[in-house]
Coordinates of C-alpha atoms and ligand atoms in Angstrom, one line a residue:
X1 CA 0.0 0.0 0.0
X2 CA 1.1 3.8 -0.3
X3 CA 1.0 6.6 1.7
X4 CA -1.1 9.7 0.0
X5 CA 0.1 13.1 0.6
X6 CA -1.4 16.4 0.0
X7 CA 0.5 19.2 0.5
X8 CA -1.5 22.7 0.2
X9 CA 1.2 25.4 -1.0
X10 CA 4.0 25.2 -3.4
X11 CA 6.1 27.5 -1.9
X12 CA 9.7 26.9 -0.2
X13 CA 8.1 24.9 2.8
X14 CA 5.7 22.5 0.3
X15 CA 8.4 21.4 -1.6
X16 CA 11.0 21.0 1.3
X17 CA 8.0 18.6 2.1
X18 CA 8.0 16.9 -0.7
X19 CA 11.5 16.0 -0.8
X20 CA 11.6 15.0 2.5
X21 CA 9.2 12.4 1.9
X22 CA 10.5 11.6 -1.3
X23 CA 14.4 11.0 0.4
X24 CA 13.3 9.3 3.4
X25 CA 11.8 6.4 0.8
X26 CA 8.2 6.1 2.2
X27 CA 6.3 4.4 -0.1
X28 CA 4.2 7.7 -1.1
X29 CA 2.0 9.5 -3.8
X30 CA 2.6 13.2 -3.2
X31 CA 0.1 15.9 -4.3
X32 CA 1.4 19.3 -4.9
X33 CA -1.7 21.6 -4.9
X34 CA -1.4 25.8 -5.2
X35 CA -4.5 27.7 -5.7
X36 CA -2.4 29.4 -8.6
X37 CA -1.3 28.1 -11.6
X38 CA 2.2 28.7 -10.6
X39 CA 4.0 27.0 -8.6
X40 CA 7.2 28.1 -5.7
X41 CA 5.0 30.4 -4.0
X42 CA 7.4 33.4 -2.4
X43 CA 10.0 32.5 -4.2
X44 CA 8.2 33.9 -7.6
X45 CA 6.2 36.5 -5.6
X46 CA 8.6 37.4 -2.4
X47 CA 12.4 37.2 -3.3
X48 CA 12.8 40.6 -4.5
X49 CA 12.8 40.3 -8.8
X50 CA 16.2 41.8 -8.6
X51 CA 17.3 39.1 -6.7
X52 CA 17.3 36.3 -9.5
X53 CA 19.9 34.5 -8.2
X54 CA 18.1 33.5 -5.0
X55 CA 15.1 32.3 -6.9
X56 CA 17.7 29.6 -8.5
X57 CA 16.4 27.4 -5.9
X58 CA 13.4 26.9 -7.9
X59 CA 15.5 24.5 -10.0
X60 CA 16.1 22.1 -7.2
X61 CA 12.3 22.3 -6.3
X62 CA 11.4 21.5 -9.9
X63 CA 13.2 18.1 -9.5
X64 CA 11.3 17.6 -7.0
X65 CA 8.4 17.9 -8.8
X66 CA 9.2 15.5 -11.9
X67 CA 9.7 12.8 -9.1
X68 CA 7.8 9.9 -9.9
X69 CA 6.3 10.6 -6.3
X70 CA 4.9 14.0 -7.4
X71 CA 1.6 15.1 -9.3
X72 CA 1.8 19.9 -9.4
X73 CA -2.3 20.1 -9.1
X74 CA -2.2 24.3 -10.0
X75 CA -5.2 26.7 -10.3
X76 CA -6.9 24.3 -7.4
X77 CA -8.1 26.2 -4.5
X78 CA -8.7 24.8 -1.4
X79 CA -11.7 26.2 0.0
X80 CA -13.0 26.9 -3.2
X81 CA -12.5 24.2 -5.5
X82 CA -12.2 21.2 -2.5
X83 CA -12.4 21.1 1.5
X84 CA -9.7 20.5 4.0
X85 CA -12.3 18.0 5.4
X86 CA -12.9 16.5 1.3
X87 CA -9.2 16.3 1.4
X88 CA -8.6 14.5 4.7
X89 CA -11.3 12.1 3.2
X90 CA -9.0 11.5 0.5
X91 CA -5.6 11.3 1.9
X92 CA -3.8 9.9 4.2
X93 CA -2.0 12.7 4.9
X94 CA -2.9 16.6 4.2
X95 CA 0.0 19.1 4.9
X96 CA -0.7 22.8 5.5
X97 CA 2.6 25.0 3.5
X98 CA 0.0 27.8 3.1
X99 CA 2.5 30.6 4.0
X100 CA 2.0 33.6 5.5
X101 CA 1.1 36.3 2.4
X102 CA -1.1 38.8 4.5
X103 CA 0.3 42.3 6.5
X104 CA 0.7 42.2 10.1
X105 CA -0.3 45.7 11.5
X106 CA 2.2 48.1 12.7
X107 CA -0.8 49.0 15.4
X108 CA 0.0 52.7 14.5
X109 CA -3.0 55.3 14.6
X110 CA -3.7 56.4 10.6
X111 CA -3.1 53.5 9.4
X112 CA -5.8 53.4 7.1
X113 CA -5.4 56.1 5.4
X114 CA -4.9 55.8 1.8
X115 CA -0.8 56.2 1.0
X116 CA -0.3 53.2 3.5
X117 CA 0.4 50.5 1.8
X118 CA 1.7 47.2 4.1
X119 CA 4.8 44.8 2.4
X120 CA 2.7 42.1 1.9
X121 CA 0.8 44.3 -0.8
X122 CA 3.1 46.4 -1.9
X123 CA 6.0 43.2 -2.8
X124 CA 3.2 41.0 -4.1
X125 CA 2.0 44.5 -6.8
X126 CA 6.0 44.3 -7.8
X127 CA 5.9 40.7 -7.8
X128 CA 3.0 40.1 -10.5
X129 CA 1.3 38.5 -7.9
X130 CA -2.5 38.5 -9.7
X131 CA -4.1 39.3 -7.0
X132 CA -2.1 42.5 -6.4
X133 CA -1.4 43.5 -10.0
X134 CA -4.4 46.4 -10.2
X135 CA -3.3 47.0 -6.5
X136 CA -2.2 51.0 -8.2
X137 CA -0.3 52.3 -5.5
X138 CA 0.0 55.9 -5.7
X139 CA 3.9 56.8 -5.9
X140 CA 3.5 60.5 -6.6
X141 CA 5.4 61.6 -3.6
X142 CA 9.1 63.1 -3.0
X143 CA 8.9 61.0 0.4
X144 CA 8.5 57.6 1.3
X145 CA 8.3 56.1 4.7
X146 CA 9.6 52.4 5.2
X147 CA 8.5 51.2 8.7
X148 CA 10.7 48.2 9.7
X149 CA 14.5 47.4 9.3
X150 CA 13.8 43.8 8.3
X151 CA 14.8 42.4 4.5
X152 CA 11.4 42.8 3.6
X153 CA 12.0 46.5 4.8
X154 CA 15.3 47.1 2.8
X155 CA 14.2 45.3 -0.5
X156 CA 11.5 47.7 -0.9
X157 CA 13.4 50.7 -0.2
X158 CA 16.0 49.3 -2.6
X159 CA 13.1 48.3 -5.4
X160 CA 12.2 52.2 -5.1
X161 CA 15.3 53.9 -5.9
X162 CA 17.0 51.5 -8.5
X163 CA 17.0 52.6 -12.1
X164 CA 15.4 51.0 -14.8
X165 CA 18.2 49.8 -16.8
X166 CA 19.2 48.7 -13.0
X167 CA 16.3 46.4 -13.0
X168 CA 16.7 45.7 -16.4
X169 CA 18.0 41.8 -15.5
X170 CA 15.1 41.6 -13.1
X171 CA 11.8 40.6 -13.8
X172 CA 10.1 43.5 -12.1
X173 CA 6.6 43.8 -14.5
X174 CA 6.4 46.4 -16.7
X175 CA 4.0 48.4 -15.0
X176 CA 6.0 48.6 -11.8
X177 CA 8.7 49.7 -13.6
X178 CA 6.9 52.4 -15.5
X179 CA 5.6 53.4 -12.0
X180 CA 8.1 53.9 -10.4
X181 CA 10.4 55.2 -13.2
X182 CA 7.6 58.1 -13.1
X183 CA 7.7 58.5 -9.6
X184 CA 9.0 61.7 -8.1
X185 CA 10.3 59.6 -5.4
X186 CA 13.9 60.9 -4.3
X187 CA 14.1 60.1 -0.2
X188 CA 13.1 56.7 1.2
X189 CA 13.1 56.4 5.0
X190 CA 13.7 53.0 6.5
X191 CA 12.7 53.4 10.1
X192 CA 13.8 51.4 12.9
X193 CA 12.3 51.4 16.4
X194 CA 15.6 50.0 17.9
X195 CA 19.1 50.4 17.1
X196 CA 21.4 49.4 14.1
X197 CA 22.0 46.5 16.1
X198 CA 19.0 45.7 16.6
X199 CA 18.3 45.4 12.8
X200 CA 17.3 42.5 11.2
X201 CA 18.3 43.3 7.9
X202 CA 21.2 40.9 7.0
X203 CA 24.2 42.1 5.3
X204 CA 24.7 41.3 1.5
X205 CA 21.6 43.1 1.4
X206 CA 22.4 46.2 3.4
X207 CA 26.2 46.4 1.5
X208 CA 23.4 46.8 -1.8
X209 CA 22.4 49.9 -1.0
X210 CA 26.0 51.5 -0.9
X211 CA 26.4 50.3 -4.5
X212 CA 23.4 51.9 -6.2
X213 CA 23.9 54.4 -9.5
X214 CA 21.3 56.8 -8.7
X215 CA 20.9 56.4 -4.5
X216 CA 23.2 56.9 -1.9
X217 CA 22.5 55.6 1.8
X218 CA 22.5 58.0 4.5
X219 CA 23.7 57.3 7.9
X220 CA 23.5 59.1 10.8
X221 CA 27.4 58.4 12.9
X222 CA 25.7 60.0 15.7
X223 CA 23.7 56.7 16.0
X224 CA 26.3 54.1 15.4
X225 CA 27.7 52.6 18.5
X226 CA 31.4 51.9 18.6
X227 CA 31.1 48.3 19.2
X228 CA 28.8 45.5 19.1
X229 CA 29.1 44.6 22.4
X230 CA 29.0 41.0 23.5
X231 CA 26.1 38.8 22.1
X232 CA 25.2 35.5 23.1
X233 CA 24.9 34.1 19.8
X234 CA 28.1 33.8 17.5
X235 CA 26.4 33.9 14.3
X236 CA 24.8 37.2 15.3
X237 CA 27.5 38.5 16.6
X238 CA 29.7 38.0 13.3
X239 CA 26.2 39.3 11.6
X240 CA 25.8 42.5 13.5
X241 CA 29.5 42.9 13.6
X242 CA 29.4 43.3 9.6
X243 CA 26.5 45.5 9.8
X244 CA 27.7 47.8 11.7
X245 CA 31.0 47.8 9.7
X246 CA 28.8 48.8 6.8
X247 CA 27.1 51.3 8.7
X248 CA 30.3 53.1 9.1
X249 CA 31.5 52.8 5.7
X250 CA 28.2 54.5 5.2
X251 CA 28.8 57.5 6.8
X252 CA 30.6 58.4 4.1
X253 CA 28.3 59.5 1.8
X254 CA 26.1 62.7 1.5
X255 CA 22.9 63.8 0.1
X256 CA 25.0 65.4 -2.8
X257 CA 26.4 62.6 -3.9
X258 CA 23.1 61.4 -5.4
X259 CA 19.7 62.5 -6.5
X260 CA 18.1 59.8 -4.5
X261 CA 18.7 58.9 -0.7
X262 CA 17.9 55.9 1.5
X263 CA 18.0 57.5 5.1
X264 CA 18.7 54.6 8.0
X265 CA 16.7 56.3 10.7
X266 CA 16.9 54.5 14.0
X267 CA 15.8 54.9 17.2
X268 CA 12.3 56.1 15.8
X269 CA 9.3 54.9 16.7
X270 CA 6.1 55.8 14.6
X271 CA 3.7 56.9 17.0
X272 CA 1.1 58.0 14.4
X273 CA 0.5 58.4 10.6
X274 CA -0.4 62.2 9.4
X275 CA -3.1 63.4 7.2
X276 CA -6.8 63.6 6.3
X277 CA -7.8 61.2 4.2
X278 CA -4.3 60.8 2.4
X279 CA -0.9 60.1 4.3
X280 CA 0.8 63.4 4.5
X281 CA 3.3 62.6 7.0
X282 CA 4.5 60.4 10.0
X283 CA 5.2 61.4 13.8
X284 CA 8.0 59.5 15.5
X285 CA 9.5 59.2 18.8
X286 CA 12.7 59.0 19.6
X287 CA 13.7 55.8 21.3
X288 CA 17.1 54.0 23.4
X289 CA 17.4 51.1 23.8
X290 CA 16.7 49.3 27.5
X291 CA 16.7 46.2 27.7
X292 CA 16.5 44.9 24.1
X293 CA 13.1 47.4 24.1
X294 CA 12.6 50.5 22.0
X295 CA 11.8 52.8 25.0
X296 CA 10.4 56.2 24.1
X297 CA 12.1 59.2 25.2
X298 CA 9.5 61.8 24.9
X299 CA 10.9 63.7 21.8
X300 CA 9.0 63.6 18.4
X301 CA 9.8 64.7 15.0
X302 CA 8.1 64.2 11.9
X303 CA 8.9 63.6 8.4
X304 CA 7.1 64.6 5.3
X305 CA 5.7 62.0 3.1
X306 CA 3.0 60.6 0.9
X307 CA 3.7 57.1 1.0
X308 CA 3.7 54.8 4.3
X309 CA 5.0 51.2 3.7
X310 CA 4.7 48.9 7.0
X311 CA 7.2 46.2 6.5
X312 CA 6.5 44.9 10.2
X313 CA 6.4 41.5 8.9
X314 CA 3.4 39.1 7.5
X315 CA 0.5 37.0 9.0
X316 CA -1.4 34.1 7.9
X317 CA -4.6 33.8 8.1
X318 CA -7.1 31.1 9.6
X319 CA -7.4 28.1 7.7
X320 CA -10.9 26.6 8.0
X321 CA -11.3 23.6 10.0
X322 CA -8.3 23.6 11.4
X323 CA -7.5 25.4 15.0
X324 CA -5.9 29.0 14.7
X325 CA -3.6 30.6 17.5
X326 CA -4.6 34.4 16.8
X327 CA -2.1 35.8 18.4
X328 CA 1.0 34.2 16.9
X329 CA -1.0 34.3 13.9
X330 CA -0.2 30.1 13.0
X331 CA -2.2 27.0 13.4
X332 CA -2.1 24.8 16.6
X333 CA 0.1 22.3 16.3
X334 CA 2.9 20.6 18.1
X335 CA 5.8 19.8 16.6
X336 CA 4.1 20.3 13.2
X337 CA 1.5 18.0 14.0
X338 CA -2.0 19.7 14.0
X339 CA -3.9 16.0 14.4
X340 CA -2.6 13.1 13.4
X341 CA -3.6 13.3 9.5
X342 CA -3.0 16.9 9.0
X343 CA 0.3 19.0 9.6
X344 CA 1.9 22.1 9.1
X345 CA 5.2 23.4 7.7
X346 CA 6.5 26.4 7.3
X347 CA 5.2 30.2 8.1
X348 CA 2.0 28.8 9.0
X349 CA 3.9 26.4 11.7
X350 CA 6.7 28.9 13.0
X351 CA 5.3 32.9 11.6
X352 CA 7.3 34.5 9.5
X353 CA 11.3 34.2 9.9
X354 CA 13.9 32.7 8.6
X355 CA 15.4 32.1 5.2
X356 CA 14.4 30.2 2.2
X357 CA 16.1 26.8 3.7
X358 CA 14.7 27.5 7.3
X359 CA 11.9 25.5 6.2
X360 CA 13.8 22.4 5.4
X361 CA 14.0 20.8 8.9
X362 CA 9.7 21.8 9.2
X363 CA 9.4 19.5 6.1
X364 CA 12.1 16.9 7.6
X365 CA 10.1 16.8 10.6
X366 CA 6.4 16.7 8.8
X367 CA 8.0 13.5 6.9
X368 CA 8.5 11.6 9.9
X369 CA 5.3 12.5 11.9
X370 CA 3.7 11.2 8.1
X371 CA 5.8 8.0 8.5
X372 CA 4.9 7.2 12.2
X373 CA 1.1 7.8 11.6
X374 CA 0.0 7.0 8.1
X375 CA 1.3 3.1 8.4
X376 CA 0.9 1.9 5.0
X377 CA -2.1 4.2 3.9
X378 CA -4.6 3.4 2.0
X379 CA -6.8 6.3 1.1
X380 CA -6.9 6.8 -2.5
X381 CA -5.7 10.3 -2.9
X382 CA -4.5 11.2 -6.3
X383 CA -7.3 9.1 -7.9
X384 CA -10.0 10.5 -5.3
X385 CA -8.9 13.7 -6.6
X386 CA -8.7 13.7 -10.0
X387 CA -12.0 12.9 -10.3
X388 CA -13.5 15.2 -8.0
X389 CA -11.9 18.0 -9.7
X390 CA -13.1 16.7 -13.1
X391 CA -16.6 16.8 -11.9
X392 CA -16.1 19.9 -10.5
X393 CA -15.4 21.4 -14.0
X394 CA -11.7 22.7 -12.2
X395 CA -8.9 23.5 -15.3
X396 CA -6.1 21.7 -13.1
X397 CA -2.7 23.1 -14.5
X398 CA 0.0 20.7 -14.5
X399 CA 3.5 20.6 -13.8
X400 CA 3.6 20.5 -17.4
X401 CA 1.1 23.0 -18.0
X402 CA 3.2 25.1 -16.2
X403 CA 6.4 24.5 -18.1
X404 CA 4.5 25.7 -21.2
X405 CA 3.8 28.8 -19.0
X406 CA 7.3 29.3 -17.9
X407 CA 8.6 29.0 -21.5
X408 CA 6.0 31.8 -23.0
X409 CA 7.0 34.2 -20.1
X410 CA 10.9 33.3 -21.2
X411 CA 10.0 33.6 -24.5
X412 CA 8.2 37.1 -24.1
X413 CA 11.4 38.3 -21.7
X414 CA 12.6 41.9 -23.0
X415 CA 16.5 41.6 -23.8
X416 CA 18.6 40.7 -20.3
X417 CA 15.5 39.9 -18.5
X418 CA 15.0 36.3 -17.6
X419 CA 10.8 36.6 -18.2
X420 CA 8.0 38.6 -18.4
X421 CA 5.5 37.4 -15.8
X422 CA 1.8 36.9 -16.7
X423 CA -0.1 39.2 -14.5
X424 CA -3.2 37.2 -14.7
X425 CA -4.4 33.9 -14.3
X426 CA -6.8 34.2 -17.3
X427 CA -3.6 35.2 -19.4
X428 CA -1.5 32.3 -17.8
X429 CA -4.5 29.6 -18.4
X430 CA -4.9 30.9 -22.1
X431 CA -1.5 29.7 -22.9
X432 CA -2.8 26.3 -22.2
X433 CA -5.5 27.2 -24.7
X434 CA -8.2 27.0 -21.8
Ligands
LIG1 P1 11.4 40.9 10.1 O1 12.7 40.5 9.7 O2 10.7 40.3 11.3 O3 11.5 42.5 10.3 C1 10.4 43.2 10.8 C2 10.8 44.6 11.2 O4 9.7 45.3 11.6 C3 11.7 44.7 12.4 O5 12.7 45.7 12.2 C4 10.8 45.0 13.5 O6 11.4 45.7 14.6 C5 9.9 46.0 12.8 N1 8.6 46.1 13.5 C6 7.7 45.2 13.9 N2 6.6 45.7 14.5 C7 6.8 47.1 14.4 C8 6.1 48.2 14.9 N3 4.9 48.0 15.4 N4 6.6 49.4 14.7 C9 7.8 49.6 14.1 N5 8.6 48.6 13.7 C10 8.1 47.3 13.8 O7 10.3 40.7 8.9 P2 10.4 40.9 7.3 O8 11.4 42.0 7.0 O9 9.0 41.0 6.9 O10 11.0 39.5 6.9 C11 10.4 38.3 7.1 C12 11.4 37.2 6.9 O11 11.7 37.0 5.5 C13 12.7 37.5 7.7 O12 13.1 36.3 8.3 C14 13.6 37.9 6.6 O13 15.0 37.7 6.8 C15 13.1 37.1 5.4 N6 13.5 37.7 4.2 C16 14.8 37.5 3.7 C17 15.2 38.1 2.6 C18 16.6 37.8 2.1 O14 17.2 36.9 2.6 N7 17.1 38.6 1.2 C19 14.4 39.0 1.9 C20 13.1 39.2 2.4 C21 12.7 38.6 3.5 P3 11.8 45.0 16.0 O15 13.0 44.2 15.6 O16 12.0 46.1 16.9 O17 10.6 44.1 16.3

């Protein structure tokens, strides 16, 4: 008998899954399902589309998905198309990789005001991401808050003052670029409530920003400490070591030197977003450090801007039927086991952290809880499936279907790009004639 898998998400944690089943030789069927018809998840619609060479890991996933193990069931929503109850009829084994693609709240007052645009939105409308295509965001401002001093954080403020020909071996959409290109955008704040130690932003990508054609990074020397000071961790230390080498080096450059300016504002703590309707501005307060805590001081300033981008990190949202911890914002589960049955991997299991291969050991350890509970199986998945979707009247889109997408958004690619995504799943699905 075989085990029958379903794993719901095709992103980094799905297929980390997958090939953890696949290498620990259970005897398995494993269903790769994505409500889109593309698969990889953030890695097509997070990784910045300057940052090509970290979606290369897409190549090992596709392995993965010509296993014999593996059936790519794309432009299948669950929830829509088929239950997580129909599933859990069907499989022996249903694994939740649903990700995290919603904005956590910075809990700031003005917040919904138009002109604040969270990182979830805002990457996904650079991304292509269909869903976030006509999301229109008005750039017509000189100013442009970034709240955050994550990677998320600093990939935006990068996206935002590169050039086109810049961009020009990314795969940033056309529309994006003409936006921003347009955009009278010249001073991007990235605000941190903490420290430049405190940072999370990791430093190949904060050394970008000191090699831009158009943008310079501005650094305040006043808030650089002289030293790290001992941390507990070695890895960090070595990390924020480097950072704040780069943060000196920074120094170094003024407003002249550029037309366009990334300001590392620390120690600033938005208190409140300005404006009527519109974002005119944001109020900060001043912060030190106590304790690992941003600890207001009582002195505010403000800065003047038109565009407010919380990159505070994402959330997922409830998945139905299955218990939600509202506060960390990921299922129940322990270990990565929800119930015996159904497990979860990935953003939906930890929140949102880490790198790409973070999620390898969530799929290592969903493999084994599969092994220990599943026995030999049984359930007919793949089969059970098929058919239900065929009744349905649901245009599955294989992995092959989706090589036939890939190779008409290579083929459409302006001169050193590597594609031109579809923006549309009606555009991607008419490739396939459907
Ligand atoms: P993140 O690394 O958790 O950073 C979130 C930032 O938001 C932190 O600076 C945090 O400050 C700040 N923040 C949170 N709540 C806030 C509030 N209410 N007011 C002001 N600031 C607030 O999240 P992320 O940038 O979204 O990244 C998510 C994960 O994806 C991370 O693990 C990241 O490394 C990864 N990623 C990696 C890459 C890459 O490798 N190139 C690119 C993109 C994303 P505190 O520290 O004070 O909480």
């Amino acid at each position: 008998m075989t085990v029958s898998v379903a794993i719901i998400g095709t992103g980094p944690a799905g297929f980390y899954t997958a090939d953890a089943l696949i290498k620990k030789g259970l005897d398995c069927t494993i269903d790769l399902i994505d409500r889109l018809p593309t698969p990889y998840g953030l890695i097509r619609f997070g990784v910045a589309p300057d940052h090509q060479t970290t979606k290369k890991v897409s190549r090992a996933f596709e392995k993965t998905a010509l296993a014999d193990h593996c059936r790519f069931f794309g432009n299948v929503e669950v929830g829509r198309d088929i239950s997580l109850p129909e599933l859990r009829e069907m499989y022996d084994a249903v694994v939740l990789a649903v990700g995290a693609g919603h904005d956590r709240h910075a809990g700031v007052p003005g917040e919904d005001k138009k002109g604040v645009i969270g990182s979830a939105a805002f990457v996904g409308w650079y991304n292509a991401h269909p869903d976030l295509r006509h999301l229109n965001p008005d750039l017509n401002s000189k100013s442009v808050a970034v709240i955050g001093n994550g990677n998320v954080a600093i990939d935006i403020a990068r996206v935002l003052v590169k050039t086109r020909e810049e961009m020009a071996d990314s795969d940033l959409p056309e529309y994006a670029a003409a936006a921003i290109e347009a955009a009278p955008i010249t001073d991007v704040y990235m605000l941190g409530r903490r420290g430049p130690i405190e940072a999370k932003f990791t430093n190949v990508e904060l050394r970008e920003m000191g090699e831009l054609k158009n943008a310079v990074p501005l650094v305040d020397p006043a808030q650089l400490p002289d030293e790290v000071g001992a941390l507990d961790n070695p890895r960090d230390q070595r990390l924020k070591e480097k950072n704040l080498a780069t943060l000196k080096e920074f120094t170094r450059f003024k407003s002249s030197d550029a037309p366009k300016h990334v300001h590392f504002s620390f120690y600033a703590n938005p208190v409140e977003i300005l404006g009527g309707e519109h974002v005119e501005g944001i109020r900060l307060e001043k912060t030190h450090v106590v304790d690992g805590r941003a600890t207001g001081t009582g002195e505010f300033f403000e800065i003047e801007c038109g565009l407010v981008i919380p990159a505070v990190g994402y959330r997922s949202l409830p998945v139905a039927d299955v218990p939600f911890d509202e506060k960390q914002a990921i299922v129940v589960h322990k270990d990565g086991r929800v119930v015996p049955g159904v497990y979860a991997v990935g953003w939906v299991k930890r929140g949102p952290s880490g790198v790409i291969s973070t999620n390898r050991p969530d799929g290592a350890m969903a493999a084994d809880h599969i092994a220990a509970d599943c026995g030999e199986g049984g359930k007919p998945g793949r089969v059970a499936l098929t058919k239900c979707l065929a009744e349905r009247g649901v245009r599955v889109v294989t992995f092959e279907d989706w090589k036939l997408i890939e190779s008409a958004e290579v083929a459409a690619a302006p001169a050193s790009a590597p594609r031109r995504k579809f923006e549309t799943v009606p555009e991607m699905l008419a490739v396939l004639g459907a």
